[in-house]
């Protein structure tokens, strides 16, 4: 049998150190000892319900300018179907908008919306099956049933400030519009609107 370690033995020192660390984990929180009240755990980030109205299936009536930033007043109209669902436990959602209005080549657009619980704002990203490039996001928040979002982008090489406006009209109706500005928001040209009607299909 090996001899018992002495006080100065490194093995004993290591063992006592480990026991001391373990003991620290068993001590009550100092705040509890001083006040008698347990410390409240940190509140986890809370998701936002701003876009909950959009979950589900929709018929979308689109109006879009044929040309942008050239003074065009001719609009094209088409319908699409959109399905939206929550993701990330409520910290975002995604939707897919589909239309056959452009002939044999089906147009599919996808939006991804992500909520930042610290900034309390949304970032909205768009991509479609034509460019297959994720567009720069717009960011913003809702106030009284109207969401306003801004971001920097470019249109045919021209820098633009982009604005999205979401308006919740009822449980079954909503409206979205997109506008561009070339003078940093002093004036705007609305170039695309969508009127949403909830579909029971």
CSV table of C-alpha atoms in Angstrom, one decimal:
chain,number,residue,atom,x,y,z
A,1,UNK,CA,0.0,0.0,0.0
A,2,UNK,CA,1.3,3.4,-0.9
A,3,UNK,CA,2.0,5.9,1.9
A,4,UNK,CA,-0.5,8.6,2.6
A,5,UNK,CA,0.3,11.9,1.0
A,6,UNK,CA,1.7,14.7,3.2
A,7,UNK,CA,0.3,18.2,3.3
A,8,UNK,CA,2.8,19.4,0.8
A,9,UNK,CA,2.2,16.6,-1.7
A,10,UNK,CA,1.2,17.9,-5.1
A,11,UNK,CA,-1.5,15.2,-5.5
A,12,UNK,CA,-3.1,16.3,-2.2
A,13,UNK,CA,-3.0,19.9,-3.2
A,14,UNK,CA,-4.7,19.1,-6.5
A,15,UNK,CA,-7.4,17.0,-4.8
A,16,UNK,CA,-8.1,19.8,-2.2
A,17,UNK,CA,-8.3,22.3,-5.1
A,18,UNK,CA,-10.8,20.2,-6.9
A,19,UNK,CA,-12.9,19.7,-3.8
A,20,UNK,CA,-12.8,23.5,-3.2
A,21,UNK,CA,-14.1,24.2,-6.7
A,22,UNK,CA,-16.9,21.6,-6.3
A,23,UNK,CA,-17.8,23.1,-3.0
A,24,UNK,CA,-18.3,26.5,-4.6
A,25,UNK,CA,-20.9,25.1,-6.9
A,26,UNK,CA,-22.9,23.8,-3.9
A,27,UNK,CA,-22.9,27.2,-2.0
A,28,UNK,CA,-26.1,29.2,-2.2
A,29,UNK,CA,-26.0,32.3,-4.4
A,30,UNK,CA,-24.6,35.3,-2.4
A,31,UNK,CA,-27.7,37.3,-3.3
A,32,UNK,CA,-29.9,34.6,-1.8
A,33,UNK,CA,-27.8,34.5,1.4
A,34,UNK,CA,-27.9,38.3,1.8
A,35,UNK,CA,-31.5,39.0,0.9
A,36,UNK,CA,-33.2,35.7,1.4
A,37,UNK,CA,-34.5,35.9,-2.2
A,38,UNK,CA,-33.2,33.7,-5.0
A,39,UNK,CA,-31.8,35.5,-8.0
A,40,UNK,CA,-34.1,35.6,-10.9
A,41,UNK,CA,-32.8,33.9,-14.0
A,42,UNK,CA,-32.1,36.1,-17.0
A,43,UNK,CA,-35.1,36.5,-19.2
A,44,UNK,CA,-34.7,34.7,-22.5
A,45,UNK,CA,-35.1,36.8,-25.7
A,46,UNK,CA,-38.7,37.2,-26.6
A,47,UNK,CA,-40.0,36.7,-30.2
A,48,UNK,CA,-42.2,39.2,-31.9
A,49,UNK,CA,-45.7,38.6,-33.2
A,50,UNK,CA,-45.7,41.5,-35.6
A,51,UNK,CA,-45.9,39.3,-38.7
A,52,UNK,CA,-48.2,36.6,-37.3
A,53,UNK,CA,-51.0,38.1,-39.3
A,54,UNK,CA,-49.2,36.9,-42.5
A,55,UNK,CA,-49.1,33.2,-41.6
A,56,UNK,CA,-51.1,31.0,-43.9
A,57,UNK,CA,-52.2,31.0,-47.5
A,58,UNK,CA,-53.1,34.1,-49.5
A,59,UNK,CA,-54.2,35.3,-52.9
A,60,UNK,CA,-52.0,38.3,-53.8
A,61,UNK,CA,-53.2,40.9,-56.3
A,62,UNK,CA,-50.1,42.6,-57.7
A,63,UNK,CA,-49.6,45.9,-59.5
A,64,UNK,CA,-46.1,46.7,-60.7
A,65,UNK,CA,-44.7,49.5,-62.8
A,66,UNK,CA,-43.4,48.3,-66.1
A,67,UNK,CA,-40.3,50.5,-65.8
A,68,UNK,CA,-38.8,52.2,-62.7
A,69,UNK,CA,-37.3,55.6,-62.2
A,70,UNK,CA,-38.1,56.8,-65.7
A,71,UNK,CA,-41.4,58.5,-65.1
A,72,UNK,CA,-43.4,55.4,-66.3
A,73,UNK,CA,-47.1,55.4,-65.5
A,74,UNK,CA,-48.0,52.1,-67.0
A,75,UNK,CA,-48.8,49.3,-64.6
A,76,UNK,CA,-49.0,45.5,-65.1
A,77,UNK,CA,-51.4,43.5,-62.9
A,78,UNK,CA,-51.2,39.8,-62.0
A,79,UNK,CA,-52.2,37.5,-59.3
A,80,UNK,CA,-50.1,35.1,-57.2
A,81,UNK,CA,-50.4,32.6,-54.4
A,82,UNK,CA,-48.4,33.0,-51.3
A,83,UNK,CA,-47.9,30.7,-48.3
A,84,UNK,CA,-46.2,32.0,-45.2
A,85,UNK,CA,-45.0,30.1,-42.1
A,86,UNK,CA,-43.1,30.9,-38.9
A,87,UNK,CA,-39.5,29.8,-38.4
A,88,UNK,CA,-36.9,29.8,-35.6
A,89,UNK,CA,-39.5,29.5,-32.8
A,90,UNK,CA,-41.2,32.8,-33.7
A,91,UNK,CA,-38.0,34.8,-34.4
A,92,UNK,CA,-38.7,34.8,-38.1
A,93,UNK,CA,-40.9,33.7,-40.9
A,94,UNK,CA,-40.6,32.7,-44.6
A,95,UNK,CA,-43.0,32.8,-47.5
A,96,UNK,CA,-43.0,31.7,-51.1
A,97,UNK,CA,-44.9,33.7,-53.7
A,98,UNK,CA,-45.8,31.8,-56.9
A,99,UNK,CA,-47.4,33.0,-60.2
A,100,UNK,CA,-47.8,31.7,-63.7
A,101,UNK,CA,-48.6,35.1,-65.1
A,102,UNK,CA,-45.4,35.4,-67.1
A,103,UNK,CA,-46.0,32.5,-69.5
A,104,UNK,CA,-44.4,29.1,-69.3
A,105,UNK,CA,-41.6,30.2,-66.9
A,106,UNK,CA,-43.2,30.2,-63.4
A,107,UNK,CA,-42.0,33.1,-61.2
A,108,UNK,CA,-41.2,32.2,-57.6
A,109,UNK,CA,-40.1,34.7,-55.0
A,110,UNK,CA,-39.2,34.0,-51.4
A,111,UNK,CA,-39.1,36.4,-48.5
A,112,UNK,CA,-37.2,35.7,-45.2
A,113,UNK,CA,-37.9,37.9,-42.2
A,114,UNK,CA,-35.8,37.8,-39.1
A,115,UNK,CA,-36.5,39.5,-35.8
A,116,UNK,CA,-33.6,41.0,-33.7
A,117,UNK,CA,-34.9,41.0,-30.1
A,118,UNK,CA,-32.2,43.4,-28.9
A,119,UNK,CA,-32.8,46.1,-31.5
A,120,UNK,CA,-36.6,45.2,-31.6
A,121,UNK,CA,-36.5,45.4,-35.4
A,122,UNK,CA,-37.0,43.2,-38.4
A,123,UNK,CA,-34.7,42.5,-41.3
A,124,UNK,CA,-36.4,41.4,-44.5
A,125,UNK,CA,-34.6,39.6,-47.3
A,126,UNK,CA,-35.9,38.8,-50.8
A,127,UNK,CA,-34.7,36.3,-53.5
A,128,UNK,CA,-36.4,35.0,-56.6
A,129,UNK,CA,-35.8,32.2,-59.2
A,130,UNK,CA,-34.7,34.7,-61.8
A,131,UNK,CA,-31.7,36.3,-60.2
A,132,UNK,CA,-31.2,33.7,-57.5
A,133,UNK,CA,-29.4,36.4,-55.6
A,134,UNK,CA,-30.3,37.4,-52.0
A,135,UNK,CA,-31.2,41.1,-52.1
A,136,UNK,CA,-29.9,43.5,-49.5
A,137,UNK,CA,-32.3,43.7,-46.5
A,138,UNK,CA,-34.6,46.4,-45.4
A,139,UNK,CA,-35.0,47.0,-41.7
A,140,UNK,CA,-37.6,48.5,-39.5
A,141,UNK,CA,-40.5,47.9,-37.2
A,142,UNK,CA,-44.3,48.2,-36.8
A,143,UNK,CA,-46.1,51.1,-35.2
A,144,UNK,CA,-49.9,50.9,-34.8
A,145,UNK,CA,-50.5,48.2,-37.4
A,146,UNK,CA,-48.2,49.8,-40.0
A,147,UNK,CA,-44.7,48.5,-40.6
A,148,UNK,CA,-42.1,50.7,-42.3
A,149,UNK,CA,-38.7,49.3,-43.5
A,150,UNK,CA,-35.8,50.9,-45.3
A,151,UNK,CA,-32.6,49.7,-46.9
A,152,UNK,CA,-29.9,50.6,-49.4
A,153,UNK,CA,-29.9,48.9,-52.9
A,154,UNK,CA,-29.3,49.7,-56.5
A,155,UNK,CA,-31.5,49.6,-59.6
A,156,UNK,CA,-29.8,49.1,-62.9
A,157,UNK,CA,-26.6,50.6,-61.4
A,158,UNK,CA,-28.4,53.6,-59.8
A,159,UNK,CA,-28.1,53.7,-56.0
A,160,UNK,CA,-31.6,53.8,-54.4
A,161,UNK,CA,-33.1,53.9,-50.9
A,162,UNK,CA,-35.8,51.2,-50.7
A,163,UNK,CA,-38.9,51.4,-48.6
A,164,UNK,CA,-41.4,48.7,-47.7
A,165,UNK,CA,-44.7,49.6,-46.0
A,166,UNK,CA,-46.9,46.9,-44.6
A,167,UNK,CA,-50.4,47.7,-43.5
A,168,UNK,CA,-52.6,45.3,-41.6
A,169,UNK,CA,-56.2,45.9,-42.7
A,170,UNK,CA,-58.0,43.0,-41.0
A,171,UNK,CA,-57.4,39.4,-40.1
A,172,UNK,CA,-58.0,38.5,-43.8
A,173,UNK,CA,-56.6,41.5,-45.6
A,174,UNK,CA,-53.2,43.2,-45.8
A,175,UNK,CA,-51.3,45.5,-48.1
A,176,UNK,CA,-47.6,45.8,-49.0
A,177,UNK,CA,-46.0,48.4,-51.2
A,178,UNK,CA,-42.4,49.1,-52.4
A,179,UNK,CA,-41.0,52.5,-53.3
A,180,UNK,CA,-37.6,53.7,-54.5
A,181,UNK,CA,-35.9,57.0,-53.8
A,182,UNK,CA,-32.9,58.5,-55.6
A,183,UNK,CA,-32.6,61.6,-53.3
A,184,UNK,CA,-32.2,59.9,-50.0
A,185,UNK,CA,-35.9,59.9,-49.1
A,186,UNK,CA,-36.9,63.4,-50.1
A,187,UNK,CA,-39.2,61.9,-52.8
A,188,UNK,CA,-40.5,58.4,-53.6
A,189,UNK,CA,-41.7,56.4,-56.5
A,190,UNK,CA,-44.0,53.5,-55.6
A,191,UNK,CA,-43.3,50.7,-58.1
A,192,UNK,CA,-45.0,47.6,-56.7
A,193,UNK,CA,-48.1,47.0,-54.6
A,194,UNK,CA,-49.6,43.8,-53.3
A,195,UNK,CA,-53.1,43.4,-51.9
A,196,UNK,CA,-53.5,40.3,-49.8
A,197,UNK,CA,-56.7,38.3,-49.4
A,198,UNK,CA,-56.6,35.2,-47.2
A,199,UNK,CA,-57.4,32.0,-49.0
A,200,UNK,CA,-59.4,29.2,-47.5
A,201,UNK,CA,-58.0,26.7,-50.1
